[in-house]
XYZ file of N, CA and C in Angstrom:
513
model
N -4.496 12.517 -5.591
C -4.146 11.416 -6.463
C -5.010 10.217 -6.087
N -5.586 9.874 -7.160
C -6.746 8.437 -6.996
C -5.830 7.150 -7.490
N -5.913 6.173 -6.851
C -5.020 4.770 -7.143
C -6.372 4.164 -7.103
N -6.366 3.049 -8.497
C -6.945 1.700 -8.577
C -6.527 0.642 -8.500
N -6.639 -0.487 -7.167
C -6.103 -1.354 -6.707
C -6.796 -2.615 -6.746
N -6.228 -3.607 -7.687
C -6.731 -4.790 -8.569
C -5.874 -6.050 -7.978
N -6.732 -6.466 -7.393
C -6.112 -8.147 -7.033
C -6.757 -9.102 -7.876
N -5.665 -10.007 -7.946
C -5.614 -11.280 -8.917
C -5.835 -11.242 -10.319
N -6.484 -10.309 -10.643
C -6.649 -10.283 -12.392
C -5.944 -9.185 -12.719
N -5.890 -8.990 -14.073
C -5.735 -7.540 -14.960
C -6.613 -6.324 -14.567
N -6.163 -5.538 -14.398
C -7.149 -4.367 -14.342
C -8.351 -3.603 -15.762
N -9.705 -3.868 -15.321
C -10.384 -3.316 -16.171
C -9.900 -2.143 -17.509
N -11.101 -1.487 -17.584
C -10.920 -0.629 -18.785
C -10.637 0.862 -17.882
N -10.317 1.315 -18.126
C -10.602 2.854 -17.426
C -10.924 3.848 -18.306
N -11.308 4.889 -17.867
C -11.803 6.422 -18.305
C -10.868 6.716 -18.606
N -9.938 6.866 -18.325
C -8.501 7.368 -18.228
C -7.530 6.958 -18.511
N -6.333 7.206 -19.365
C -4.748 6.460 -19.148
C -4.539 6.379 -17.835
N -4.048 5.736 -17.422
C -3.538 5.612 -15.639
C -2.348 6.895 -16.042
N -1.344 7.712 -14.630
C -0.177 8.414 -14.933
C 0.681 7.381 -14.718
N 0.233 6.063 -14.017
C 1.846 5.504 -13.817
C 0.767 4.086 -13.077
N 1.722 3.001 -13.922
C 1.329 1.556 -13.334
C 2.290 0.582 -12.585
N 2.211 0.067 -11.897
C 3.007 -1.478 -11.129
C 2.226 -2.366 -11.074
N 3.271 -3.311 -11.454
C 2.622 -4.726 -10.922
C 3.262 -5.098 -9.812
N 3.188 -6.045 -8.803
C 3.453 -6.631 -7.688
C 3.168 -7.747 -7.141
N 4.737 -8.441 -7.923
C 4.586 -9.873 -8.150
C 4.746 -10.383 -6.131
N 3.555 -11.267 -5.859
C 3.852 -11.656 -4.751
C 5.369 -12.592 -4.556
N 5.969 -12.820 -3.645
C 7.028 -13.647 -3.447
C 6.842 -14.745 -2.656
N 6.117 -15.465 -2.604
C 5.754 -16.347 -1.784
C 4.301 -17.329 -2.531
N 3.934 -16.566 -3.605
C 2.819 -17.059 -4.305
C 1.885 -16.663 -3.829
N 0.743 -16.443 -4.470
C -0.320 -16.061 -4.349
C -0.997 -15.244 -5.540
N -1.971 -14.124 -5.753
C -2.260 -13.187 -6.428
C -1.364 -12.299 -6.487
N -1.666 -11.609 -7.658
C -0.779 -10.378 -8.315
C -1.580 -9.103 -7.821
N -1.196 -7.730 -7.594
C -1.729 -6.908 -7.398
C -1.527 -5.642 -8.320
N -2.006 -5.171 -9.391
C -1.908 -3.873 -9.589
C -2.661 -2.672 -8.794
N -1.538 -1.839 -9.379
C -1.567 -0.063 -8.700
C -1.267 0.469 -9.836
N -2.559 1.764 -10.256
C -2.644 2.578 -11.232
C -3.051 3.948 -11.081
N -2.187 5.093 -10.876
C -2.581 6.083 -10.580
C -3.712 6.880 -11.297
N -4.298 7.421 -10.885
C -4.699 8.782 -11.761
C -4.838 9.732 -11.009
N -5.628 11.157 -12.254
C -5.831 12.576 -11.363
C -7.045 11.780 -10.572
N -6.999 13.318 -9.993
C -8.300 13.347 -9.083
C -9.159 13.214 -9.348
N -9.587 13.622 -10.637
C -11.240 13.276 -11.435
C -11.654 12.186 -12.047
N -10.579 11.178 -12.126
C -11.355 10.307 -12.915
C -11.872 9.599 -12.315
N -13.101 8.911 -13.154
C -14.291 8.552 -13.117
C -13.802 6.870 -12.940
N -13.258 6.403 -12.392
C -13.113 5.041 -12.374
C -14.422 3.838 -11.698
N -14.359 2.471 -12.576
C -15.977 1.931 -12.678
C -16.129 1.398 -11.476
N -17.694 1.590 -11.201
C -18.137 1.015 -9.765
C -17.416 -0.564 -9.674
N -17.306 -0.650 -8.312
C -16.703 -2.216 -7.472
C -15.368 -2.188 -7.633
N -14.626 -1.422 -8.463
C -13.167 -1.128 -8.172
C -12.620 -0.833 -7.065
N -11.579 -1.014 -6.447
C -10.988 -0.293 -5.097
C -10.414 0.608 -5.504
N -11.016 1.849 -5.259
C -10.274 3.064 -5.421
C -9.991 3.885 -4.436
N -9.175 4.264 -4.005
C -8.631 4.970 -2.636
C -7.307 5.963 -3.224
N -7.415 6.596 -1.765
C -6.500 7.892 -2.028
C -5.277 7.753 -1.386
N -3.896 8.518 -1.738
C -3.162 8.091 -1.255
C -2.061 9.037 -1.106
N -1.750 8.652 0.633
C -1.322 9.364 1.367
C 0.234 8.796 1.855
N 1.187 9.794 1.052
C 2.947 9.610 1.494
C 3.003 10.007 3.033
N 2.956 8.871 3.787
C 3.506 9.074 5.684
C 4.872 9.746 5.220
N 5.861 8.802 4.553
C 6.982 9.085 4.855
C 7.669 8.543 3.459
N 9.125 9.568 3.680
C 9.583 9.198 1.805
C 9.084 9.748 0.375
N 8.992 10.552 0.737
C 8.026 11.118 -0.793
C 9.729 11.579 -1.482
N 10.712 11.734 -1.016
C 11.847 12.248 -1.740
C 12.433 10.528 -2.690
N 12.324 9.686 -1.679
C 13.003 8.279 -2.412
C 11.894 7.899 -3.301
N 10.499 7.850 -3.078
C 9.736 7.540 -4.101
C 9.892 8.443 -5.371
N 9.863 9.312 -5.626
C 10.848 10.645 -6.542
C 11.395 10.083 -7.045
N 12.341 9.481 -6.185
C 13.804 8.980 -7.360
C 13.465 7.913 -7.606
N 12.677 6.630 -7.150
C 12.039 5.730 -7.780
C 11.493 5.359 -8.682
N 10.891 6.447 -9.192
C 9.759 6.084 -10.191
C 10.458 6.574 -10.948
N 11.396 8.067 -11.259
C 12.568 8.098 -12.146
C 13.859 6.950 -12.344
N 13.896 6.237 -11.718
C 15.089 5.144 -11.976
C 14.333 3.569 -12.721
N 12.877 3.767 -12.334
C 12.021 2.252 -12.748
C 12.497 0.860 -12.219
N 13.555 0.883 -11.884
C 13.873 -0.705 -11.714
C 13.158 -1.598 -10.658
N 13.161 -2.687 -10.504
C 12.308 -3.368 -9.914
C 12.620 -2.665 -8.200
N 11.310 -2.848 -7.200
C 11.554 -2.646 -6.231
C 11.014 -4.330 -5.362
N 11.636 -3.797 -3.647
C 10.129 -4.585 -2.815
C 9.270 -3.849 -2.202
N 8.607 -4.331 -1.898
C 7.152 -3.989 -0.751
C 6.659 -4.947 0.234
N 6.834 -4.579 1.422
C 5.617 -4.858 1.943
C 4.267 -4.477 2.435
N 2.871 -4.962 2.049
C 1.794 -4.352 1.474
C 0.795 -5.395 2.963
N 0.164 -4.323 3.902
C -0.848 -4.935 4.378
C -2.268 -4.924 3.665
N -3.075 -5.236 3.808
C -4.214 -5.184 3.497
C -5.354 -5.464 4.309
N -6.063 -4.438 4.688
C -7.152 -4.478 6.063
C -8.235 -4.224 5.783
N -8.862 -4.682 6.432
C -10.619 -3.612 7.035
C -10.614 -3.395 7.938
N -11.303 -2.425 8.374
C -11.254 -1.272 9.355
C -12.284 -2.395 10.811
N -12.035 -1.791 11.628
C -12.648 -2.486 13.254
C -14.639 -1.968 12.996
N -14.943 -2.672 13.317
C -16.505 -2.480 13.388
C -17.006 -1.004 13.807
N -18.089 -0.493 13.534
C -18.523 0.672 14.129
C -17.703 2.392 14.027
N -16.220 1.755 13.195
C -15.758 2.977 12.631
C -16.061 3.583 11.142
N -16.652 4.711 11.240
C -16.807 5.153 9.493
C -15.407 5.260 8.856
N -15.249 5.315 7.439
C -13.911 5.255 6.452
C -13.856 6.617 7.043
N -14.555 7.884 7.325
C -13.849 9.026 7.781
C -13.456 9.119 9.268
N -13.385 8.070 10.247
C -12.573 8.142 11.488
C -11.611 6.924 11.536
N -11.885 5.638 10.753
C -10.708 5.011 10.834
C -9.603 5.422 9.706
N -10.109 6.708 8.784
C -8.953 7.534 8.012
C -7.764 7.510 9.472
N -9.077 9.080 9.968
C -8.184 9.808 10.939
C -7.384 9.363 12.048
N -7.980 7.691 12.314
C -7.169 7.194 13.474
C -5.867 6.193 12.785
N -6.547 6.119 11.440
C -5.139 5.168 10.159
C -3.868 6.207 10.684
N -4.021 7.390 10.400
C -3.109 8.442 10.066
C -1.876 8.565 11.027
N -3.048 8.953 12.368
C -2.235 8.669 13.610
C -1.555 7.350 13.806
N -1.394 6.571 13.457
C -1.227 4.794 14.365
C 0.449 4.637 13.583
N 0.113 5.652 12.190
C 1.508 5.442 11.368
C 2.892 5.375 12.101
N 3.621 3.993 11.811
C 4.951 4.146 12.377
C 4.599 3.062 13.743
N 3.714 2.335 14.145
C 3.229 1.611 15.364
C 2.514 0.059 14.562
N 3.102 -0.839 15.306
C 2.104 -1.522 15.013
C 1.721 -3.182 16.261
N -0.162 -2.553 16.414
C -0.474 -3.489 18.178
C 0.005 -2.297 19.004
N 0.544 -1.151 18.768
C 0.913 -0.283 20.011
C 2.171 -0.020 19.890
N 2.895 -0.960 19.504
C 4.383 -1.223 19.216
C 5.234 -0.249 18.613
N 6.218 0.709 18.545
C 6.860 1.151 17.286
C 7.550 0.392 16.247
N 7.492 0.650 15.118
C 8.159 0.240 14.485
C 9.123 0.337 14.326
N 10.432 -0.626 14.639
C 11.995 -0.156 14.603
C 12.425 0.117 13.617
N 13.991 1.275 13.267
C 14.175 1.661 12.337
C 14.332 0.199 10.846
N 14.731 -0.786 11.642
C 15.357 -2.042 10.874
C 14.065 -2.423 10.172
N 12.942 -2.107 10.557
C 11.821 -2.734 9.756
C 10.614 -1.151 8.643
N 11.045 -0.168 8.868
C 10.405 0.557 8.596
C 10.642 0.949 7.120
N 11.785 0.727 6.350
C 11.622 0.708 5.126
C 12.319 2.235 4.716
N 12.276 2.601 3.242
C 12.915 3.599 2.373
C 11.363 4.584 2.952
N 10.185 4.282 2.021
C 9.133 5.111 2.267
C 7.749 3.965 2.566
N 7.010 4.841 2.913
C 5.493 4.507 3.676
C 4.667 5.151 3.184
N 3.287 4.283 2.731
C 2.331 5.001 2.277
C 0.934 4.057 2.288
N 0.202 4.886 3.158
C -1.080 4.604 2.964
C -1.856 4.996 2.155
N -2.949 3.687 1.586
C -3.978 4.022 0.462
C -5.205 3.555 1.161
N -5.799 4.985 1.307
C -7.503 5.256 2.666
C -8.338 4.645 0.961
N -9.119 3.316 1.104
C -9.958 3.264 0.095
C -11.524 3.864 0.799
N -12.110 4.864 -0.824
C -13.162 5.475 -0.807
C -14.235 5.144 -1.349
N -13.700 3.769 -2.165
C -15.083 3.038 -3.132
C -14.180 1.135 -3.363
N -15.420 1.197 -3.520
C -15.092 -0.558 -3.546
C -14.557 -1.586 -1.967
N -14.110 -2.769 -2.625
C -14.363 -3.352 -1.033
C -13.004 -2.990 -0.169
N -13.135 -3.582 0.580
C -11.812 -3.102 2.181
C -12.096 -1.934 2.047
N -10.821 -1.584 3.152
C -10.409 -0.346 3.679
C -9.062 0.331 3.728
N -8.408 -0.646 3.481
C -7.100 0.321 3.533
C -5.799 -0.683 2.852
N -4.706 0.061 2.681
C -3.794 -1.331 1.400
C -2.348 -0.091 2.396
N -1.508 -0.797 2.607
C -0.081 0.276 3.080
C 0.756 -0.121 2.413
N 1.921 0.441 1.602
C 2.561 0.473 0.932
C 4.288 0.376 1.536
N 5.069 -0.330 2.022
C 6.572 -0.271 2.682
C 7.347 -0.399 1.763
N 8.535 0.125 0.724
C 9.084 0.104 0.245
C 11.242 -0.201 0.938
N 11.140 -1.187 -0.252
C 12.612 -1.368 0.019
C 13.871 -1.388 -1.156
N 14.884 -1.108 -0.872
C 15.657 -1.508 -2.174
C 16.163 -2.607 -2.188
N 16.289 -3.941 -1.364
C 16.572 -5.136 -1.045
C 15.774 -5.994 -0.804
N 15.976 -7.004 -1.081
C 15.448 -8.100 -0.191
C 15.607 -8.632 0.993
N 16.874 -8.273 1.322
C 17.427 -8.836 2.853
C 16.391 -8.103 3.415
N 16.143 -6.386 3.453
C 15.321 -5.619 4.423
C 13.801 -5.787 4.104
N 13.456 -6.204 3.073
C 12.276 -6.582 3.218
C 12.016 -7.761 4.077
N 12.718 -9.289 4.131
C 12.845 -10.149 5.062
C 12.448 -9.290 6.057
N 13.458 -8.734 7.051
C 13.999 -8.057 8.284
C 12.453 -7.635 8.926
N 11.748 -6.570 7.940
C 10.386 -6.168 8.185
C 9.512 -7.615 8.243
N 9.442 -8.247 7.704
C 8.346 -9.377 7.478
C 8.642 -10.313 8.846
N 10.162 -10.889 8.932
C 9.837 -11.204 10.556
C 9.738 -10.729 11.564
N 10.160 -9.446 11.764
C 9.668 -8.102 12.781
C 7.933 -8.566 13.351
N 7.279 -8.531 11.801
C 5.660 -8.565 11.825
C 5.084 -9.490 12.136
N 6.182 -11.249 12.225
C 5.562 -12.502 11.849
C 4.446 -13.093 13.458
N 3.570 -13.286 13.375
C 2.707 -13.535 14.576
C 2.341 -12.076 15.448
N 2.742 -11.201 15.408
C 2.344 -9.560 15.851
C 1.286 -9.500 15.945
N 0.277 -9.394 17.014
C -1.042 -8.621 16.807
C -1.640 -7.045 15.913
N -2.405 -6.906 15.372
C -2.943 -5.178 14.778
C -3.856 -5.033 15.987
N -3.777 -3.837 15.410
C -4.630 -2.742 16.792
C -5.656 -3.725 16.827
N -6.884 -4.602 17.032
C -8.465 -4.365 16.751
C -9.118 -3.492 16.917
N -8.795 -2.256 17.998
C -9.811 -1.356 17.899
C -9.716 -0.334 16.449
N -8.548 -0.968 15.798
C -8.800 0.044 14.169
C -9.207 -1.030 13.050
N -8.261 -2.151 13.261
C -8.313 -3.349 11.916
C -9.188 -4.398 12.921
N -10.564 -4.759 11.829
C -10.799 -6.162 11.771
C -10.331 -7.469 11.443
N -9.243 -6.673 9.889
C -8.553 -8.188 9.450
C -7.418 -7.169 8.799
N -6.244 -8.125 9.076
C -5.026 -7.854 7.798
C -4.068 -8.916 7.836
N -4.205 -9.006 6.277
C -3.045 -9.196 6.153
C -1.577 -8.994 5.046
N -0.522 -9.492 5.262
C 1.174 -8.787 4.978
C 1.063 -9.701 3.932
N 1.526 -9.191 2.426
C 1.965 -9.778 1.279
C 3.486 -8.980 1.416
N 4.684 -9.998 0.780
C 5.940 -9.234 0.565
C 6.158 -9.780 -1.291
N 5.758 -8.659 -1.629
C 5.832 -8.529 -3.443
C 7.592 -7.518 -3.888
N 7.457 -8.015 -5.084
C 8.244 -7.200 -5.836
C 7.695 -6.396 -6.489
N 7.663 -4.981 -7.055
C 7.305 -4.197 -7.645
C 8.105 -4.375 -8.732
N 6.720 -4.298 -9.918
C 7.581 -4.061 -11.448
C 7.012 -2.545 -11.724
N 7.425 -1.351 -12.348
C 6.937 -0.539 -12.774
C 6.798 -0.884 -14.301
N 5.601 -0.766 -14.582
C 5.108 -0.913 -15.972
C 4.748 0.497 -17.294
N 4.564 1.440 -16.663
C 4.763 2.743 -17.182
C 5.093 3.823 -16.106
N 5.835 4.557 -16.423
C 5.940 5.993 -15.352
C 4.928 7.291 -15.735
């Protein structure tokens, strides 16, 4: 599954119907972010962020998510990878680190319904993580868990935590 991931504007034209869109209204202000799935083949236009995307954890509540539509939260990092790693070893070391963060585990109180990383394969950054909640209180809970926390550097150069609401716009 290929996701096209659009900050601050509308998302272009595509090759393709997307299978399923969100918007993700920040809560705190800032830019908007869409997420637009497609298959595997499509041809989506150069300088887009397009990356692939990988369920850590929760693929049963996201299921019932996208069948129920109603608004969700998220919290969404957004990184580039540490110097001198290719997108195919800071994949493989993304993969591993899941569930940690600076070294740290992540406690159950901050870890959310489901988790999902999106490894980008074209366009700029490197990586977008996906934390899903059905509240707001637990989205809070996660966001000050994270507030001043160091990231690895030997994986991330830069990130940073948006806490959005998810609108689903088609399923």
């Amino acid at each position: 599954m290929l996701k096209r991931i659009t900050f601050g504007r509308p998302p272009g034209p595509a090759p393709a119907e997307p299978l399923r869109v969100v918007v993700c209204e920040p809560l705190e202000g800032g830019e908007a972010v869409t997420f637009e799935w497609f298959a595997d083949d499509a041809r989506l236009p150069d300088g887009d962020t397009v990356a692939t995307e990988v369920v850590v954890r929760g693929a049963d509540w996201l299921e019932g998510r996208w069948r129920d539509g109603a608004p969700r939260y998220k919290h969404l990092a957004v990184a580039t990878r540490a110097a001198g790693l290719s997108r195919e070893e800071f994949a493989r070391r993304w993969r591993a680190h899941a569930g940690t963060a600076g070294g740290t585990p992540v406690p159950d109180v901050a870890k959310g319904q489901a988790y999902v990383q999106n490894h980008v394969v074209s366009g700029p950054g490197d990586a977008v993580n996906e934390v899903y909640f059905d509240d707001l209180a637990d989205l809070r809970a996660r966001a000050a868990w994270f507030e001043g926390r160091p990231f690895d550097r030997d994986l991330f150069s830069s990130s940073r935590l948006i806490c959005v609401r998810e609108v689903l716009v088609t399923k």
